[in-house]
Tab-separated table of C-alpha atoms in Angstrom:
chain	number	residue	atom	x	y	z
A	1	MET	CA	50.290	17.524	-92.566
A	2	PRO	CA	49.484	13.716	-91.751
A	3	ILE	CA	46.718	11.941	-93.205
A	4	ARG	CA	43.855	12.154	-90.676
A	5	ILE	CA	42.083	8.657	-90.468
A	6	LEU	CA	38.965	7.659	-88.629
A	7	ILE	CA	38.695	3.842	-87.825
A	8	ALA	CA	35.021	2.430	-87.934
A	9	ASP	CA	34.576	-1.080	-86.743
A	10	ASP	CA	32.375	-2.672	-84.227
A	11	HIS	CA	35.240	-4.910	-82.673
A	12	GLY	CA	37.213	-2.933	-79.872
A	13	LEU	CA	40.255	-5.446	-80.554
A	14	VAL	CA	40.351	-4.786	-84.135
A	15	ARG	CA	40.295	-0.969	-83.668
A	16	ALA	CA	43.076	-1.318	-81.082
A	17	GLY	CA	45.013	-3.295	-83.665
A	18	LEU	CA	44.572	-0.889	-86.335
A	19	ARG	CA	45.495	2.172	-84.239
A	20	ALA	CA	48.598	0.336	-83.066
A	21	LEU	CA	49.670	-0.733	-86.453
A	22	LEU	CA	49.388	2.980	-87.884
A	23	LYS	CA	50.854	4.913	-84.903
A	24	ASP	CA	54.489	4.433	-86.126
A	25	GLU	CA	53.657	5.915	-89.596
A	26	PRO	CA	54.583	9.556	-89.393
A	27	ASP	CA	52.474	10.518	-92.122
A	28	LEU	CA	49.313	8.868	-90.580
A	29	GLU	CA	47.100	10.064	-87.742
A	30	VAL	CA	44.312	8.198	-86.128
A	31	ILE	CA	41.835	11.008	-85.079
A	32	GLY	CA	39.045	8.899	-83.904
A	33	GLU	CA	37.177	5.567	-83.662
A	34	ALA	CA	33.464	4.529	-84.210
A	35	ALA	CA	31.832	1.332	-82.959
A	36	ASP	CA	28.491	1.269	-85.002
A	37	SER	CA	27.083	2.873	-88.298
A	38	GLU	CA	25.623	5.919	-86.509
A	39	ASP	CA	28.739	6.628	-84.570
A	40	ALA	CA	30.793	6.281	-87.667
A	41	ILE	CA	28.541	8.971	-89.464
A	42	GLN	CA	28.561	11.391	-86.479
A	43	LYS	CA	32.268	11.064	-85.944
A	44	ALA	CA	32.928	11.499	-89.760
A	45	MET	CA	30.665	14.658	-89.748
A	46	ALA	CA	32.172	16.043	-86.778
A	47	LEU	CA	36.010	15.161	-87.293
A	48	ARG	CA	36.109	15.549	-91.139
A	49	PRO	CA	38.817	12.818	-91.502
A	50	ASP	CA	40.759	12.449	-94.773
A	51	VAL	CA	40.412	8.753	-94.951
A	52	MET	CA	37.829	6.287	-93.106
A	53	LEU	CA	38.584	2.681	-92.477
A	54	LEU	CA	35.091	1.344	-92.606
A	55	ASP	CA	34.108	-2.436	-91.753
A	56	ILE	CA	31.509	-3.397	-94.222
A	57	SER	CA	29.483	-5.457	-91.481
A	58	MET	CA	28.961	-2.516	-89.030
A	59	PRO	CA	25.822	-2.817	-86.780
A	60	GLY	CA	22.917	-0.668	-87.815
A	61	ARG	CA	22.774	0.613	-91.482
A	62	GLY	CA	25.887	-1.328	-92.321
A	63	GLY	CA	29.073	-0.256	-94.302
A	64	ILE	CA	27.329	-0.053	-97.614
A	65	GLU	CA	24.688	2.403	-96.404
A	66	VAL	CA	27.354	4.515	-94.427
A	67	THR	CA	29.343	4.643	-97.626
A	68	ARG	CA	26.314	5.935	-99.543
A	69	PHE	CA	25.414	8.597	-97.070
A	70	LEU	CA	28.855	9.865	-96.303
A	71	ARG	CA	29.814	10.174	-100.169
A	72	LYS	CA	26.962	12.612	-100.572
A	73	ALA	CA	27.458	14.499	-97.243
A	74	LEU	CA	31.270	14.595	-97.400
A	75	PRO	CA	32.456	14.090	-100.991
A	76	GLU	CA	36.053	14.780	-100.322
A	77	LEU	CA	36.263	11.851	-97.748
A	78	ARG	CA	38.171	8.670	-98.978
A	79	ILE	CA	36.405	5.479	-97.611
A	80	LEU	CA	38.459	2.411	-97.457
A	81	ILE	CA	36.391	-0.620	-96.878
A	82	LEU	CA	38.098	-2.964	-94.535
A	83	THR	CA	36.230	-6.365	-94.319
A	84	VAL	CA	36.610	-10.311	-93.994
A	85	HIS	CA	34.304	-10.645	-96.916
A	86	GLU	CA	35.948	-11.531	-100.198
A	87	ASP	CA	32.515	-10.887	-101.937
A	88	GLU	CA	32.507	-9.648	-105.557
A	89	ASP	CA	28.949	-8.255	-105.339
A	90	MET	CA	29.852	-6.371	-102.219
A	91	LEU	CA	33.080	-5.027	-103.871
A	92	ARG	CA	31.007	-3.787	-106.956
A	93	GLU	CA	28.302	-2.073	-104.745
A	94	ALA	CA	30.867	-0.316	-102.502
A	95	ILE	CA	32.838	0.971	-105.492
A	96	ARG	CA	29.595	1.863	-107.321
A	97	LEU	CA	28.391	3.989	-104.272
A	98	GLY	CA	31.819	5.802	-104.128
A	99	ALA	CA	34.270	3.881	-102.002
A	100	SER	CA	37.874	4.494	-102.773
A	101	GLY	CA	39.131	1.128	-101.949
A	102	TYR	CA	38.312	-2.322	-100.741
A	103	ILE	CA	40.888	-4.251	-98.784
A	104	ILE	CA	40.687	-7.687	-96.988
A	105	LYS	CA	41.470	-7.620	-93.143
A	106	ARG	CA	43.875	-10.485	-93.669
A	107	ALA	CA	45.995	-8.025	-95.575
A	108	VAL	CA	49.560	-7.556	-94.210
A	109	GLU	CA	50.505	-4.324	-92.416
A	110	GLU	CA	52.516	-2.741	-95.417
A	111	GLU	CA	49.567	-3.313	-97.779
A	112	LEU	CA	47.039	-1.417	-95.565
A	113	VAL	CA	49.512	1.302	-95.056
A	114	HIS	CA	50.016	1.553	-99.022
A	115	ALA	CA	46.342	1.332	-99.433
A	116	ILE	CA	45.579	4.255	-97.114
A	117	ARG	CA	47.964	6.344	-98.962
A	118	ALA	CA	46.782	5.345	-102.355
A	119	VAL	CA	43.117	6.367	-101.672
A	120	TRP	CA	44.187	9.678	-99.970
A	121	ARG	CA	46.050	10.540	-103.359
A	122	GLY	CA	42.770	9.744	-105.222
A	123	ASP	CA	43.635	6.241	-106.616
A	124	LEU	CA	41.436	3.299	-106.333
A	125	TYR	CA	42.713	0.558	-104.325
A	126	ILE	CA	41.385	-3.032	-104.533
A	127	HIS	CA	42.946	-5.954	-102.731
A	128	PRO	CA	44.742	-8.273	-105.231
A	129	ALA	CA	42.689	-11.214	-104.316
A	130	MET	CA	39.599	-9.314	-105.243
A	131	THR	CA	40.963	-7.984	-108.433
A	132	ARG	CA	41.561	-11.550	-109.636
A	133	ALA	CA	37.935	-12.424	-108.676
A	134	LEU	CA	36.773	-9.424	-110.868
A	135	LEU	CA	38.553	-10.863	-113.845
A	136	LYS	CA	36.280	-13.704	-114.106
A	137	ASP	CA	33.694	-11.283	-115.571
A	138	LEU	CA	35.995	-10.782	-118.558
A	139	LYS	CA	35.121	-14.212	-119.908
A	140	ALA	CA	31.608	-13.144	-120.841
A	141	PRO	CA	31.256	-9.301	-121.158
A	142	ALA	CA	27.747	-7.992	-121.021
A	143	VAL	CA	28.102	-5.678	-123.781
A	144	GLU	CA	29.807	-5.483	-127.075
A	145	PRO	CA	33.272	-3.597	-126.624
A	146	VAL	CA	32.914	-0.094	-127.655
A	147	LEU	CA	36.285	1.394	-128.590
A	148	VAL	CA	36.592	5.373	-128.194
A	149	GLU	CA	37.947	6.852	-131.079
A	150	PRO	CA	39.808	9.641	-129.590
A	151	LEU	CA	41.963	7.227	-127.213
A	152	THR	CA	45.271	5.978	-128.356
A	153	PRO	CA	46.094	2.209	-128.001
A	154	ARG	CA	48.380	3.062	-125.056
A	155	GLU	CA	45.596	5.043	-123.427
A	156	LEU	CA	43.345	2.153	-123.746
A	157	GLU	CA	45.694	-0.082	-122.014
A	158	VAL	CA	46.256	2.293	-119.288
A	159	LEU	CA	42.547	2.552	-118.825
A	160	ARG	CA	42.039	-1.101	-118.691
A	161	LEU	CA	44.575	-1.431	-115.957
A	162	ILE	CA	43.178	1.392	-114.052
A	163	ALA	CA	39.816	-0.275	-114.177
A	164	MET	CA	41.459	-3.624	-112.807
A	165	GLY	CA	42.561	-1.912	-109.839
A	166	TYR	CA	46.289	-1.451	-110.693
A	167	THR	CA	48.119	1.675	-109.050
A	168	ASN	CA	50.132	4.057	-111.178
A	169	ARG	CA	53.277	2.249	-110.159
A	170	GLN	CA	51.806	-1.167	-110.905
A	171	ILE	CA	50.864	0.152	-114.407
A	172	ALA	CA	54.189	1.530	-115.126
A	173	GLU	CA	55.860	-1.798	-114.297
A	174	GLU	CA	53.362	-3.813	-116.406
A	175	LEU	CA	53.723	-1.567	-119.410
A	176	GLY	CA	57.520	-0.835	-118.833
A	177	ILE	CA	57.038	3.171	-118.598
A	178	SER	CA	57.537	5.410	-116.034
A	179	VAL	CA	55.232	6.504	-113.279
A	180	ARG	CA	55.266	10.028	-114.723
A	181	THR	CA	54.081	8.859	-118.176
A	182	VAL	CA	51.264	6.968	-116.599
A	183	GLU	CA	50.279	9.981	-114.784
A	184	THR	CA	50.405	11.814	-118.087
A	185	HIS	CA	48.224	9.169	-119.835
A	186	ARG	CA	45.645	9.355	-117.011
A	187	ALA	CA	45.480	13.090	-117.150
A	188	ASN	CA	44.861	12.854	-121.068
A	189	LEU	CA	42.053	10.097	-120.580
A	190	MET	CA	40.242	12.547	-117.995
A	191	GLY	CA	40.601	15.336	-120.427
A	192	LYS	CA	39.408	13.443	-123.283
A	193	LEU	CA	36.440	11.699	-121.582
A	194	GLY	CA	35.380	14.636	-119.471
A	195	LEU	CA	36.066	12.838	-116.135
A	196	SER	CA	37.582	14.038	-112.836
A	197	SER	CA	38.553	10.938	-110.764
A	198	ARG	CA	40.150	7.385	-111.018
A	199	VAL	CA	36.631	6.159	-109.985
A	200	GLU	CA	34.993	7.747	-112.877
A	201	LEU	CA	37.385	6.144	-115.015
A	202	VAL	CA	36.723	2.830	-113.697
A	203	ARG	CA	32.978	3.209	-113.944
A	204	TYR	CA	33.548	4.533	-117.624
A	205	ALA	CA	35.583	1.579	-118.483
A	206	ARG	CA	33.048	-0.821	-117.263
A	207	GLU	CA	30.064	0.972	-118.823
A	208	HIS	CA	31.783	0.984	-122.356
A	209	GLY	CA	32.927	-2.703	-122.293
A	210	LEU	CA	36.591	-1.725	-122.330
A	211	ILE	CA	37.585	-4.406	-119.916
């Protein structure tokens, strides 16, 4: 079955452009559109999409509040924030509230399609420009790094890269290992730490000063 997508953006031309961009992808299906925050919530509740493309500057509650509401109401929904704002605080807040990804509207076609597939798989996707912005925080960590004893050095490397927004394939290329090995390390991390998602791994790494 194709990945069912709801597009939520207050600009009709943007919605039309996104629909046209995705229509030729056989594994992606746009099932609806929304033009404001309340419409986005109502359509999401009625249509139960797999992935929502959500503009952060929606009229009404705004994308952040829509994310907060829908993550509680529809925990299986993957929310991919689509925005013009390259704002670190917005990124942190969106991820904290459960968004599965944050991509800039200037992203090329292939990147958006990749991001949709990544968040649908359960990965966290962050636009590379925003990943680089977050790295500035590493210069002055707020807490003393705390190493978790049960984790191996390679598991710690994988955890740090996950927290920096790398996909499984990017981690494999960075460390010179196979994607299957990355998946094994991620499964081991979740088992040892008692976590169940990539978002929880990212939150754990930040809270324990591992990045």
